[in-house]
């Protein structure tokens, strides 16, 4: 009898303190942990992962968790970034500051919940050279540059064109897509066919403006 009352009392207390909160199961634990880690990223990548061109930090919202985790692991291992990569090197310390690979998966899981921001109307005029060059990218990145998770090819549409162009230069120079980075090496081969800086800028501007 007494035990029953106690039980009833504690159930009521529990109901009172969970009232108004979403059921605990609505936020998976890795996402909740990842959100806490993300506080160390938002100063550069933005509160909603929208990116911040002033810090050269690309948009993360809209990237699949597997791609984000892969990039963080590459930065942790020094296969991306490093002293030759003036802007990318900033990410090596940030990625290594995550305590372990579970933390990498957690922050990637949180980032994957951030909705991709709505596309701005294209600021640049139609870019026929970029459209022609982009034909060789469609098989992996998709006709709208929406990405293809099965191939590990990230979305490019809506990302900062200057960031995309810089990555293409890094692949071409062998700074990104190093030995041991299998997917990056595929992309290095794809970037090698872009003849010059004008081609890189044109294809990056085209991909960034796609919807
Ligand atoms: C000091 C600013 C800064 C902080 C803090 C920072 N980043 Fe970055 N991040 C950058 C810059 C700059 C780049 C682009 C590097 C390049 O050009 O290769 C980048 C690139 C990335 C990329 C690669 C994106 C892509 O499309 O390939 C990922 C993923 C990323 N950051 C995740 C994170 C996460 C997660 C955190 C927090 C744990 C974080 N960053 C903290 C500045 C920062
Ligand atoms: C064979 C498939 C394939 C083709 C073709 C290809 N890509 Fe990629 N691309 C990838 C993969 C896989 C990645 C992720 C590589 C990594 O982890 O570094 C990638 C990454 C990128 C990135 C880095 C994005 C980021 O967020 O940092 C850019 C930019 C890019 N590709 C542009 C292009 C352009 C432009 C073309 C055409 C000229 C092209 N790609 C053709 C597979 C491909």
GROMACS .gro file of C-alpha atoms and ligand atoms in nm:
model
  297
    1UNK     CA    1   0.000   0.000   0.000
    2UNK     CA    2   0.269   0.248   0.109
    3UNK     CA    3   0.497   0.135  -0.171
    4UNK     CA    4   0.211   0.181  -0.418
    5UNK     CA    5   0.155   0.539  -0.302
    6UNK     CA    6   0.524   0.618  -0.324
    7UNK     CA    7   0.531   0.481  -0.675
    8UNK     CA    8   0.229   0.688  -0.772
    9UNK     CA    9   0.390   0.995  -0.617
   10UNK     CA   10   0.714   0.952  -0.809
   11UNK     CA   11   0.530   0.889  -1.137
   12UNK     CA   12   0.344   1.218  -1.084
   13UNK     CA   13   0.672   1.398  -1.009
   14UNK     CA   14   0.826   1.253  -1.323
   15UNK     CA   15   0.525   1.356  -1.532
   16UNK     CA   16   0.548   1.707  -1.386
   17UNK     CA   17   0.911   1.753  -1.470
   18UNK     CA   18   0.891   1.615  -1.824
   19UNK     CA   19   0.579   1.818  -1.908
   20UNK     CA   20   0.641   2.062  -2.191
   21UNK     CA   21   0.961   1.889  -2.306
   22UNK     CA   22   0.963   1.678  -2.620
   23UNK     CA   23   0.979   1.305  -2.551
   24UNK     CA   24   1.343   1.210  -2.490
   25UNK     CA   25   1.337   0.972  -2.788
   26UNK     CA   26   1.279   1.257  -3.040
   27UNK     CA   27   1.648   1.363  -3.031
   28UNK     CA   28   1.882   1.066  -3.080
   29UNK     CA   29   2.161   1.069  -2.819
   30UNK     CA   30   2.440   1.108  -3.080
   31UNK     CA   31   2.268   1.417  -3.220
   32UNK     CA   32   2.236   1.567  -2.869
   33UNK     CA   33   2.606   1.502  -2.799
   34UNK     CA   34   2.698   1.632  -3.144
   35UNK     CA   35   2.511   1.957  -3.082
   36UNK     CA   36   2.729   2.019  -2.776
   37UNK     CA   37   3.048   1.956  -2.980
   38UNK     CA   38   2.917   2.184  -3.254
   39UNK     CA   39   2.943   2.485  -3.020
   40UNK     CA   40   3.320   2.472  -3.096
   41UNK     CA   41   3.249   2.500  -3.472
   42UNK     CA   42   2.978   2.763  -3.498
   43UNK     CA   43   3.207   3.066  -3.465
   44UNK     CA   44   3.340   2.987  -3.813
   45UNK     CA   45   3.071   2.773  -3.979
   46UNK     CA   46   2.768   2.967  -3.842
   47UNK     CA   47   2.504   2.874  -3.585
   48UNK     CA   48   2.298   2.687  -3.845
   49UNK     CA   49   2.598   2.557  -4.044
   50UNK     CA   50   2.531   2.817  -4.312
   51UNK     CA   51   2.902   2.895  -4.358
   52UNK     CA   52   3.084   3.224  -4.325
   53UNK     CA   53   3.275   3.350  -4.629
   54UNK     CA   54   3.456   3.609  -4.412
   55UNK     CA   55   3.625   3.317  -4.232
   56UNK     CA   56   3.655   3.109  -4.553
   57UNK     CA   57   3.447   2.849  -4.370
   58UNK     CA   58   3.214   2.660  -4.606
   59UNK     CA   59   2.852   2.576  -4.551
   60UNK     CA   60   2.809   2.246  -4.367
   61UNK     CA   61   2.426   2.235  -4.363
   62UNK     CA   62   2.308   1.996  -4.635
   63UNK     CA   63   2.620   1.773  -4.622
   64UNK     CA   64   2.557   1.405  -4.545
   65UNK     CA   65   2.689   1.275  -4.210
   66UNK     CA   66   2.917   1.018  -4.377
   67UNK     CA   67   3.093   1.286  -4.586
   68UNK     CA   68   3.140   1.519  -4.287
   69UNK     CA   69   3.278   1.235  -4.072
   70UNK     CA   70   3.514   1.129  -4.353
   71UNK     CA   71   3.653   1.483  -4.390
   72UNK     CA   72   3.700   1.519  -4.013
   73UNK     CA   73   3.891   1.190  -4.005
   74UNK     CA   74   4.110   1.307  -4.296
   75UNK     CA   75   4.186   1.633  -4.108
   76UNK     CA   76   4.260   1.433  -3.790
   77UNK     CA   77   4.505   1.211  -3.980
   78UNK     CA   78   4.664   1.506  -4.162
   79UNK     CA   79   4.550   1.369  -4.502
   80UNK     CA   80   4.363   1.697  -4.561
   81UNK     CA   81   4.489   2.038  -4.450
   82UNK     CA   82   4.845   2.052  -4.323
   83UNK     CA   83   5.105   2.326  -4.364
   84UNK     CA   84   5.080   2.343  -4.747
   85UNK     CA   85   4.707   2.417  -4.723
   86UNK     CA   86   4.695   2.769  -4.583
   87UNK     CA   87   4.320   2.772  -4.500
   88UNK     CA   88   4.261   2.399  -4.455
   89UNK     CA   89   4.529   2.377  -4.184
   90UNK     CA   90   4.294   2.555  -3.943
   91UNK     CA   91   4.073   2.248  -3.947
   92UNK     CA   92   4.346   2.004  -3.836
   93UNK     CA   93   4.349   2.134  -3.478
   94UNK     CA   94   3.971   2.165  -3.466
   95UNK     CA   95   3.917   1.809  -3.583
   96UNK     CA   96   4.185   1.671  -3.349
   97UNK     CA   97   4.022   1.852  -3.055
   98UNK     CA   98   3.722   1.618  -3.088
   99UNK     CA   99   3.802   1.353  -2.825
  100UNK     CA  100   3.754   1.039  -3.037
  101UNK     CA  101   3.588   0.893  -3.347
  102UNK     CA  102   3.257   0.861  -3.163
  103UNK     CA  103   3.266   1.240  -3.117
  104UNK     CA  104   3.339   1.274  -3.491
  105UNK     CA  105   3.030   1.066  -3.572
  106UNK     CA  106   2.824   1.260  -3.316
  107UNK     CA  107   2.907   1.605  -3.456
  108UNK     CA  108   2.855   1.476  -3.812
  109UNK     CA  109   2.513   1.336  -3.710
  110UNK     CA  110   2.416   1.675  -3.566
  111UNK     CA  111   2.537   1.865  -3.876
  112UNK     CA  112   2.331   1.633  -4.098
  113UNK     CA  113   2.015   1.746  -3.914
  114UNK     CA  114   2.076   2.114  -4.008
  115UNK     CA  115   1.848   2.204  -4.300
  116UNK     CA  116   2.023   2.327  -4.615
  117UNK     CA  117   1.947   2.700  -4.646
  118UNK     CA  118   1.712   2.801  -4.928
  119UNK     CA  119   1.899   2.876  -5.250
  120UNK     CA  120   1.964   3.242  -5.326
  121UNK     CA  121   1.884   3.354  -5.680
  122UNK     CA  122   2.201   3.314  -5.889
  123UNK     CA  123   2.407   3.632  -5.855
  124UNK     CA  124   2.623   3.552  -6.157
  125UNK     CA  125   2.492   3.560  -6.514
  126UNK     CA  126   2.451   3.238  -6.713
  127UNK     CA  127   2.788   3.074  -6.751
  128UNK     CA  128   2.807   2.862  -7.070
  129UNK     CA  129   3.175   2.767  -7.021
  130UNK     CA  130   3.099   2.639  -6.671
  131UNK     CA  131   2.794   2.447  -6.793
  132UNK     CA  132   3.003   2.272  -7.063
  133UNK     CA  133   3.275   2.177  -6.815
  134UNK     CA  134   3.018   2.055  -6.563
  135UNK     CA  135   2.908   1.776  -6.801
  136UNK     CA  136   3.209   1.571  -6.683
  137UNK     CA  137   3.103   1.609  -6.318
  138UNK     CA  138   2.739   1.499  -6.348
  139UNK     CA  139   2.804   1.123  -6.329
  140UNK     CA  140   2.920   1.160  -5.968
  141UNK     CA  141   2.775   1.488  -5.837
  142UNK     CA  142   2.436   1.470  -6.014
  143UNK     CA  143   2.286   1.696  -6.282
  144UNK     CA  144   2.182   1.956  -6.022
  145UNK     CA  145   2.508   1.913  -5.823
  146UNK     CA  146   2.292   1.763  -5.550
  147UNK     CA  147   2.557   1.501  -5.465
  148UNK     CA  148   2.547   1.122  -5.463
  149UNK     CA  149   2.590   0.967  -5.120
  150UNK     CA  150   2.647   0.616  -5.261
  151UNK     CA  151   2.956   0.744  -5.448
  152UNK     CA  152   3.072   0.966  -5.161
  153UNK     CA  153   3.033   1.274  -5.385
  154UNK     CA  154   2.905   1.570  -5.179
  155UNK     CA  155   2.647   1.824  -5.294
  156UNK     CA  156   2.807   2.134  -5.452
  157UNK     CA  157   2.494   2.341  -5.529
  158UNK     CA  158   2.449   2.640  -5.302
  159UNK     CA  159   2.803   2.625  -5.166
  160UNK     CA  160   3.034   2.925  -5.186
  161UNK     CA  161   3.189   2.928  -5.538
  162UNK     CA  162   3.523   3.057  -5.406
  163UNK     CA  163   3.541   2.761  -5.164
  164UNK     CA  164   3.467   2.513  -5.446
  165UNK     CA  165   3.730   2.670  -5.673
  166UNK     CA  166   3.988   2.655  -5.394
  167UNK     CA  167   3.919   2.285  -5.341
  168UNK     CA  168   3.955   2.219  -5.715
  169UNK     CA  169   4.295   2.393  -5.708
  170UNK     CA  170   4.391   2.188  -5.402
  171UNK     CA  171   4.300   1.862  -5.579
  172UNK     CA  172   4.489   1.967  -5.891
  173UNK     CA  173   4.796   2.059  -5.686
  174UNK     CA  174   4.775   1.727  -5.496
  175UNK     CA  175   4.719   1.906  -5.162
  176UNK     CA  176   4.383   1.731  -5.134
  177UNK     CA  177   4.333   1.372  -5.246
  178UNK     CA  178   4.661   1.246  -5.100
  179UNK     CA  179   4.780   0.886  -5.082
  180UNK     CA  180   4.545   0.705  -4.841
  181UNK     CA  181   4.243   0.923  -4.930
  182UNK     CA  182   4.069   0.696  -5.182
  183UNK     CA  183   3.767   0.916  -5.255
  184UNK     CA  184   3.980   1.229  -5.269
  185UNK     CA  185   4.206   1.059  -5.525
  186UNK     CA  186   3.904   0.997  -5.750
  187UNK     CA  187   3.828   1.365  -5.730
  188UNK     CA  188   4.192   1.452  -5.793
  189UNK     CA  189   4.170   1.266  -6.124
  190UNK     CA  190   3.847   1.452  -6.211
  191UNK     CA  191   4.007   1.790  -6.130
  192UNK     CA  192   4.317   1.711  -6.337
  193UNK     CA  193   4.116   1.743  -6.662
  194UNK     CA  194   4.027   2.107  -6.588
  195UNK     CA  195   4.279   2.289  -6.808
  196UNK     CA  196   4.339   2.616  -6.621
  197UNK     CA  197   4.228   2.865  -6.356
  198UNK     CA  198   3.959   3.012  -6.581
  199UNK     CA  199   3.804   2.665  -6.626
  200UNK     CA  200   3.817   2.604  -6.249
  201UNK     CA  201   3.646   2.935  -6.172
  202UNK     CA  202   3.381   2.880  -6.441
  203UNK     CA  203   3.285   2.527  -6.333
  204UNK     CA  204   3.286   2.624  -5.963
  205UNK     CA  205   3.056   2.922  -6.031
  206UNK     CA  206   2.823   2.703  -6.237
  207UNK     CA  207   2.801   2.425  -5.975
  208UNK     CA  208   2.749   2.672  -5.689
  209UNK     CA  209   2.460   2.844  -5.871
  210UNK     CA  210   2.271   2.523  -5.958
  211UNK     CA  211   1.937   2.455  -5.791
  212LIG     C1  212   3.871   2.875  -3.707
  212LIG     C2  213   3.754   2.853  -3.792
  212LIG     C3  214   3.696   2.713  -3.795
  212LIG     C4  215   3.647   2.638  -3.691
  212LIG     C5  216   3.637   2.676  -3.543
  212LIG     C6  217   3.599   2.515  -3.750
  212LIG     N1  218   3.617   2.517  -3.886
  212LIG    FE1  219   3.568   2.371  -4.018
  212LIG     N2  220   3.652   2.474  -4.170
  212LIG     C7  221   3.710   2.601  -4.159
  212LIG     C8  222   3.765   2.640  -4.286
  212LIG     C9  223   3.839   2.770  -4.317
  212LIG    C10  224   3.740   2.533  -4.376
  212LIG    C11  225   3.779   2.523  -4.523
  212LIG    C12  226   3.915   2.463  -4.530
  212LIG    C13  227   3.968   2.447  -4.669
  212LIG     O1  228   3.970   2.543  -4.745
  212LIG     O2  229   4.008   2.334  -4.700
  212LIG    C14  230   3.668   2.431  -4.300
  212LIG    C15  231   3.625   2.310  -4.353
  212LIG    C16  232   3.548   2.217  -4.284
  212LIG    C17  233   3.492   2.098  -4.342
  212LIG    C18  234   3.505   2.051  -4.485
  212LIG    C19  235   3.378   2.083  -4.559
  212LIG    C20  236   3.371   2.023  -4.697
  212LIG     O3  237   3.275   2.059  -4.770
  212LIG     O4  238   3.454   1.941  -4.734
  212LIG    C21  239   3.424   2.034  -4.242
  212LIG    C22  240   3.346   1.903  -4.253
  212LIG    C23  241   3.436   2.115  -4.122
  212LIG     N3  242   3.513   2.225  -4.150
  212LIG    C24  243   3.378   2.084  -4.000
  212LIG    C25  244   3.404   2.152  -3.882
  212LIG    C26  245   3.360   2.107  -3.752
  212LIG    C27  246   3.275   1.984  -3.726
  212LIG    C28  247   3.410   2.197  -3.660
  212LIG    C29  248   3.398   2.192  -3.508
  212LIG    C30  249   3.442   2.069  -3.445
  212LIG    C31  250   3.481   2.300  -3.735
  212LIG     N4  251   3.476   2.268  -3.869
  212LIG    C32  252   3.542   2.410  -3.677
  212LIG    C33  253   3.714   2.678  -4.044
  212LIG    C34  254   3.678   2.636  -3.917
  213LIG     C1  255   3.440   0.986  -6.024
  213LIG     C2  256   3.342   1.065  -5.953
  213LIG     C3  257   3.361   1.217  -5.952
  213LIG     C4  258   3.368   1.302  -6.061
  213LIG     C5  259   3.362   1.267  -6.208
  213LIG     C6  260   3.379   1.434  -6.004
  213LIG     N1  261   3.378   1.430  -5.868
  213LIG    FE1  262   3.397   1.588  -5.740
  213LIG     N2  263   3.403   1.462  -5.582
  213LIG     C7  264   3.390   1.325  -5.590
  213LIG     C8  265   3.409   1.268  -5.457
  213LIG     C9  266   3.404   1.120  -5.424
  213LIG    C10  267   3.436   1.377  -5.370
  213LIG    C11  268   3.471   1.371  -5.220
  213LIG    C12  269   3.622   1.356  -5.219
  213LIG    C13  270   3.691   1.378  -5.088
  213LIG     O1  271   3.652   1.316  -4.990
  213LIG     O2  272   3.786   1.458  -5.090
  213LIG    C14  273   3.431   1.497  -5.452
  213LIG    C15  274   3.452   1.625  -5.403
  213LIG    C16  275   3.444   1.740  -5.479
  213LIG    C17  276   3.464   1.873  -5.430
  213LIG    C18  277   3.493   1.912  -5.284
  213LIG    C19  278   3.362   1.956  -5.220
  213LIG    C20  279   3.374   2.001  -5.077
  213LIG     O3  280   3.268   2.021  -5.014
  213LIG     O4  281   3.485   2.022  -5.028
  213LIG    C21  282   3.447   1.958  -5.536
  213LIG    C22  283   3.458   2.109  -5.533
  213LIG    C23  284   3.417   1.877  -5.651
  213LIG     N3  285   3.417   1.745  -5.613
  213LIG    C24  286   3.390   1.929  -5.778
  213LIG    C25  287   3.383   1.850  -5.893
  213LIG    C26  288   3.377   1.904  -6.026
  213LIG    C27  289   3.368   2.052  -6.060
  213LIG    C28  290   3.379   1.799  -6.112
  213LIG    C29  291   3.382   1.801  -6.264
  213LIG    C30  292   3.491   1.877  -6.324
  213LIG    C31  293   3.384   1.677  -6.031
  213LIG     N4  294   3.386   1.714  -5.898
  213LIG    C32  295   3.386   1.549  -6.082
  213LIG    C33  296   3.363   1.251  -5.702
  213LIG    C34  297   3.368   1.298  -5.832
   0.00000   0.00000   0.00000
